[in-house]
Amino acid sequence: PDFVPHQYVELFSLLQDSIPQWPYKRVKKLVKQSLRKYYGLAWEDVFESMNPIALGCASIGQVHEATLRKQYYYDQTSKADGRKVAVKVMHPDAKKRFENDFSIFRWVCR
């Protein structure tokens, strides 16, 4: 059985589905910074393109469809120019938001 009353589950579901996406420029900047910091790579070297419209958004991040450059996916025998991937981008303040969301959740469950 659920330990959260049904009306709260419905309310949280509505909130979850109505989160606007972050501006694409900001998301692309985060991806560029992460690629450079952790892998020493440039965005342009890894991706042919990235869809500016998010596939999904949440309070801690969002997901974008992108096309990898051929040298960055396993099947080197493929004749295709690029492989479609999902790029999950965590917002910089995700930990703080998660902690806040979880404290609200604990409060509701009392």
Coordinates of N, CA and C in Angstrom, one line a residue:
P1 N 0.8 -1.2 0.0 CA 0.0 0.0 0.0 C 0.9 1.3 0.0
D2 N 0.3 2.3 -0.6 CA 1.0 3.6 -0.6 C 1.0 4.2 0.8
F3 N 2.1 4.9 1.1 CA 2.1 5.5 2.4 C 1.9 7.0 2.3
V4 N 1.7 7.5 1.0 CA 1.4 8.9 0.7 C -0.1 8.9 0.3
P5 N -0.9 9.7 0.9 CA -2.3 9.8 0.4 C -2.4 10.0 -1.1
H6 N -3.5 9.4 -1.6 CA -3.7 9.5 -3.1 C -3.7 10.9 -3.6
Q7 N -4.4 11.8 -2.9 CA -4.5 13.2 -3.4 C -3.1 13.9 -3.5
Y8 N -2.1 13.5 -2.6 CA -0.8 14.0 -2.7 C 0.0 13.4 -3.9
V9 N -0.3 12.2 -4.2 CA 0.4 11.5 -5.3 C -0.1 12.2 -6.6
E10 N -1.4 12.5 -6.7 CA -1.9 13.2 -7.9 C -1.3 14.6 -8.0
L11 N -1.2 15.3 -6.9 CA -0.6 16.7 -6.9 C 0.9 16.6 -7.3
F12 N 1.6 15.7 -6.8 CA 3.1 15.6 -7.1 C 3.2 15.2 -8.6
S13 N 2.3 14.4 -9.1 CA 2.4 14.0 -10.5 C 2.2 15.2 -11.4
L14 N 1.3 16.0 -11.0 CA 1.1 17.2 -11.8 C 2.3 18.1 -11.8
L15 N 2.9 18.3 -10.7 CA 4.1 19.1 -10.5 C 5.2 18.6 -11.3
Q16 N 5.4 17.3 -11.3 CA 6.5 16.6 -12.0 C 6.4 16.8 -13.5
D17 N 5.1 16.8 -14.0 CA 4.9 16.9 -15.4 C 4.9 18.4 -16.0
S18 N 5.0 19.3 -15.1 CA 4.9 20.7 -15.5 C 6.2 21.5 -15.3
I19 N 7.3 20.8 -15.3 CA 8.6 21.5 -15.1 C 9.1 22.0 -16.4
P20 N 9.3 23.3 -16.5 CA 9.8 23.8 -17.8 C 11.3 23.4 -18.0
Q21 N 11.7 23.3 -19.2 CA 13.1 23.0 -19.5 C 14.0 24.2 -19.3
W22 N 15.3 24.0 -18.9 CA 16.2 25.1 -18.8 C 16.5 25.6 -20.2
P23 N 17.0 26.8 -20.3 CA 17.4 27.3 -21.6 C 18.5 26.5 -22.2
Y24 N 18.4 26.2 -23.5 CA 19.3 25.3 -24.2 C 20.7 25.9 -24.1
K25 N 20.9 27.2 -24.2 CA 22.3 27.7 -24.1 C 23.0 27.4 -22.8
R26 N 22.2 27.4 -21.7 CA 22.7 27.0 -20.4 C 23.1 25.5 -20.3
V27 N 22.2 24.7 -20.9 CA 22.4 23.3 -20.9 C 23.7 22.9 -21.7
K28 N 23.8 23.5 -22.9 CA 24.9 23.3 -23.8 C 26.2 23.7 -23.1
K29 N 26.2 24.8 -22.4 CA 27.3 25.3 -21.6 C 27.8 24.3 -20.6
L30 N 26.8 23.7 -19.8 CA 27.1 22.7 -18.8 C 27.7 21.5 -19.4
V31 N 27.2 21.0 -20.6 CA 27.8 19.9 -21.2 C 29.2 20.2 -21.7
K32 N 29.4 21.3 -22.3 CA 30.7 21.7 -22.8 C 31.7 21.7 -21.6
Q33 N 31.3 22.3 -20.5 CA 32.2 22.4 -19.3 C 32.5 21.0 -18.8
S34 N 31.6 20.2 -18.7 CA 31.8 18.8 -18.2 C 32.7 18.0 -19.1
L35 N 32.5 18.1 -20.4 CA 33.3 17.4 -21.4 C 34.8 17.8 -21.2
R36 N 35.0 19.1 -21.1 CA 36.3 19.7 -21.0 C 37.0 19.3 -19.7
K37 N 36.2 19.5 -18.6 CA 36.8 19.2 -17.3 C 37.1 17.7 -17.0
Y38 N 36.2 16.8 -17.4 CA 36.4 15.4 -17.0 C 37.1 14.6 -18.1
Y39 N 37.0 15.0 -19.4 CA 37.5 14.2 -20.5 C 38.5 15.0 -21.4
G40 N 38.6 16.3 -21.2 CA 39.5 17.0 -22.0 C 39.1 17.1 -23.4
L41 N 37.8 17.1 -23.7 CA 37.2 17.1 -25.0 C 36.4 18.3 -25.3
A42 N 36.3 18.7 -26.5 CA 35.4 19.8 -26.9 C 34.0 19.2 -27.4
W43 N 33.0 20.0 -27.1 CA 31.6 19.6 -27.5 C 31.6 19.2 -29.0
E44 N 32.2 20.1 -29.8 CA 32.1 19.9 -31.2 C 32.8 18.7 -31.7
D45 N 33.8 18.2 -30.9 CA 34.5 16.9 -31.3 C 33.6 15.7 -31.0
V46 N 32.7 15.8 -30.0 CA 32.0 14.6 -29.6 C 30.6 14.5 -30.3
F47 N 29.9 15.7 -30.4 CA 28.6 15.7 -31.0 C 28.5 16.3 -32.3
E48 N 27.7 15.7 -33.2 CA 27.4 16.4 -34.5 C 26.3 17.4 -34.2
S49 N 25.3 17.0 -33.3 CA 24.2 17.9 -33.0 C 23.6 17.5 -31.7
M50 N 22.8 18.4 -31.2 CA 21.9 18.1 -30.0 C 20.6 18.9 -30.2
N51 N 19.5 18.1 -29.9 CA 18.2 18.7 -30.0 C 18.0 19.7 -28.9
P52 N 17.7 21.0 -29.2 CA 17.5 22.0 -28.2 C 16.3 21.8 -27.3
I53 N 15.3 21.0 -27.9 CA 14.1 20.7 -27.1 C 14.3 19.4 -26.3
A54 N 14.2 19.6 -25.0 CA 14.4 18.4 -24.1 C 13.4 17.3 -24.3
L55 N 13.8 16.1 -24.2 CA 12.9 14.9 -24.2 C 12.1 14.9 -22.9
G56 N 12.7 15.3 -21.8 CA 12.1 15.3 -20.5 C 12.8 16.2 -19.6
C57 N 12.1 16.7 -18.6 CA 12.6 17.6 -17.6 C 12.2 17.3 -16.2
A58 N 13.0 17.5 -15.3 CA 12.7 17.2 -13.9 C 13.4 18.3 -13.0
S59 N 13.1 18.3 -11.8 CA 13.7 19.4 -10.9 C 15.2 19.3 -10.8
I60 N 15.8 18.1 -11.1 CA 17.2 17.9 -10.9 C 18.0 17.9 -12.3
G61 N 17.3 17.8 -13.4 CA 17.9 17.8 -14.7 C 17.0 17.6 -15.8
Q62 N 17.6 17.4 -17.0 CA 16.8 17.1 -18.2 C 17.6 16.3 -19.2
V63 N 16.9 15.8 -20.2 CA 17.5 14.9 -21.1 C 17.3 15.4 -22.5
H64 N 18.4 15.4 -23.3 CA 18.3 15.8 -24.7 C 18.8 14.7 -25.6
E65 N 18.2 14.7 -26.8 CA 18.7 13.7 -27.9 C 19.8 14.4 -28.6
A66 N 20.9 13.6 -28.8 CA 22.0 14.1 -29.5 C 22.6 13.1 -30.5
T67 N 23.4 13.5 -31.4 CA 24.0 12.6 -32.4 C 25.5 12.7 -32.2
L68 N 26.1 11.5 -31.9 CA 27.5 11.4 -31.7 C 28.3 11.4 -33.0
R69 N 29.5 11.9 -32.9 CA 30.4 11.8 -34.1 C 30.8 10.3 -34.1
K70 N 31.1 9.8 -35.3 CA 31.3 8.4 -35.5 C 32.4 7.8 -34.6
Q71 N 33.5 8.6 -34.3 CA 34.6 8.1 -33.5 C 34.2 7.9 -32.1
Y72 N 33.1 8.3 -31.6 CA 32.7 8.2 -30.2 C 31.6 7.1 -30.0
Y73 N 31.4 6.3 -30.9 CA 30.5 5.1 -30.6 C 31.1 3.8 -31.1
Y74 N 30.7 2.7 -30.4 CA 31.4 1.5 -30.6 C 31.4 0.9 -31.9
D75 N 30.3 0.9 -32.7 CA 30.2 0.2 -33.9 C 30.9 1.0 -35.1
Q76 N 32.2 0.8 -35.2 CA 33.0 1.6 -36.2 C 32.7 1.1 -37.6
T77 N 32.0 -0.1 -37.8 CA 31.8 -0.6 -39.1 C 30.5 -0.1 -39.7
S78 N 29.7 0.6 -38.9 CA 28.5 1.2 -39.4 C 28.7 2.2 -40.5
K79 N 27.8 2.2 -41.5 CA 27.9 3.2 -42.5 C 27.2 4.5 -42.1
A80 N 26.5 4.5 -41.0 CA 25.8 5.7 -40.6 C 26.8 6.8 -40.1
D81 N 26.5 8.0 -40.3 CA 27.4 9.1 -39.9 C 27.4 9.3 -38.4
G82 N 26.3 9.1 -37.7 CA 26.3 9.3 -36.3 C 25.3 8.4 -35.6
R83 N 25.4 8.3 -34.3 CA 24.5 7.5 -33.5 C 23.7 8.4 -32.6
K84 N 22.4 8.1 -32.5 CA 21.5 8.9 -31.6 C 21.8 8.4 -30.2
V85 N 21.9 9.4 -29.3 CA 22.1 9.1 -27.8 C 21.2 10.0 -27.0
A86 N 21.0 9.7 -25.8 CA 20.3 10.6 -24.8 C 21.4 11.1 -23.9
V87 N 21.4 12.4 -23.8 CA 22.3 13.1 -22.9 C 21.6 13.7 -21.7
K88 N 21.9 13.1 -20.6 CA 21.3 13.5 -19.3 C 22.1 14.6 -18.7
V89 N 21.5 15.7 -18.4 CA 22.2 16.9 -17.9 C 21.6 17.2 -16.5
M90 N 22.5 17.1 -15.5 CA 22.1 17.4 -14.2 C 22.3 18.9 -13.9
H91 N 21.3 19.5 -13.4 CA 21.4 20.9 -13.0 C 22.4 21.1 -11.9
P92 N 23.2 22.2 -11.9 CA 24.2 22.4 -10.9 C 23.7 22.4 -9.5
D93 N 22.5 22.8 -9.3 CA 21.9 22.9 -7.9 C 21.1 21.6 -7.6
A94 N 21.3 20.6 -8.3 CA 20.5 19.4 -8.2 C 20.5 18.8 -6.8
K95 N 21.7 18.7 -6.1 CA 21.8 18.1 -4.8 C 20.9 18.9 -3.8
K96 N 21.0 20.3 -3.9 CA 20.2 21.1 -3.0 C 18.7 20.9 -3.3
R97 N 18.3 20.8 -4.5 CA 16.9 20.6 -4.9 C 16.4 19.3 -4.4
F98 N 17.2 18.2 -4.6 CA 16.9 16.9 -4.1 C 16.7 16.9 -2.6
E99 N 17.6 17.5 -1.9 CA 17.4 17.5 -0.4 C 16.2 18.3 0.0
N100 N 15.9 19.3 -0.7 CA 14.6 20.1 -0.4 C 13.4 19.3 -0.7
D101 N 13.4 18.6 -1.9 CA 12.3 17.8 -2.3 C 12.1 16.7 -1.3
F102 N 13.2 16.1 -0.9 CA 13.1 14.9 0.0 C 12.6 15.4 1.4
S103 N 13.0 16.6 1.9 CA 12.5 17.0 3.2 C 11.0 17.3 3.1
I104 N 10.5 17.8 1.9 CA 9.1 18.1 1.8 C 8.4 16.7 1.8
F105 N 8.9 15.7 1.1 CA 8.3 14.4 1.0 C 8.2 13.8 2.4
R106 N 9.3 13.9 3.2 CA 9.2 13.4 4.6 C 8.2 14.1 5.4
W107 N 8.1 15.4 5.2 CA 7.0 16.2 6.0 C 5.6 15.7 5.6
V108 N 5.4 15.5 4.3 CA 4.1 15.0 3.8 C 3.8 13.7 4.4
C109 N 4.8 12.8 4.6 CA 4.5 11.5 5.0 C 4.3 11.4 6.6
R110 N 4.4 12.4 7.3 CA 4.2 12.4 8.7 C 2.7 12.1 9.1

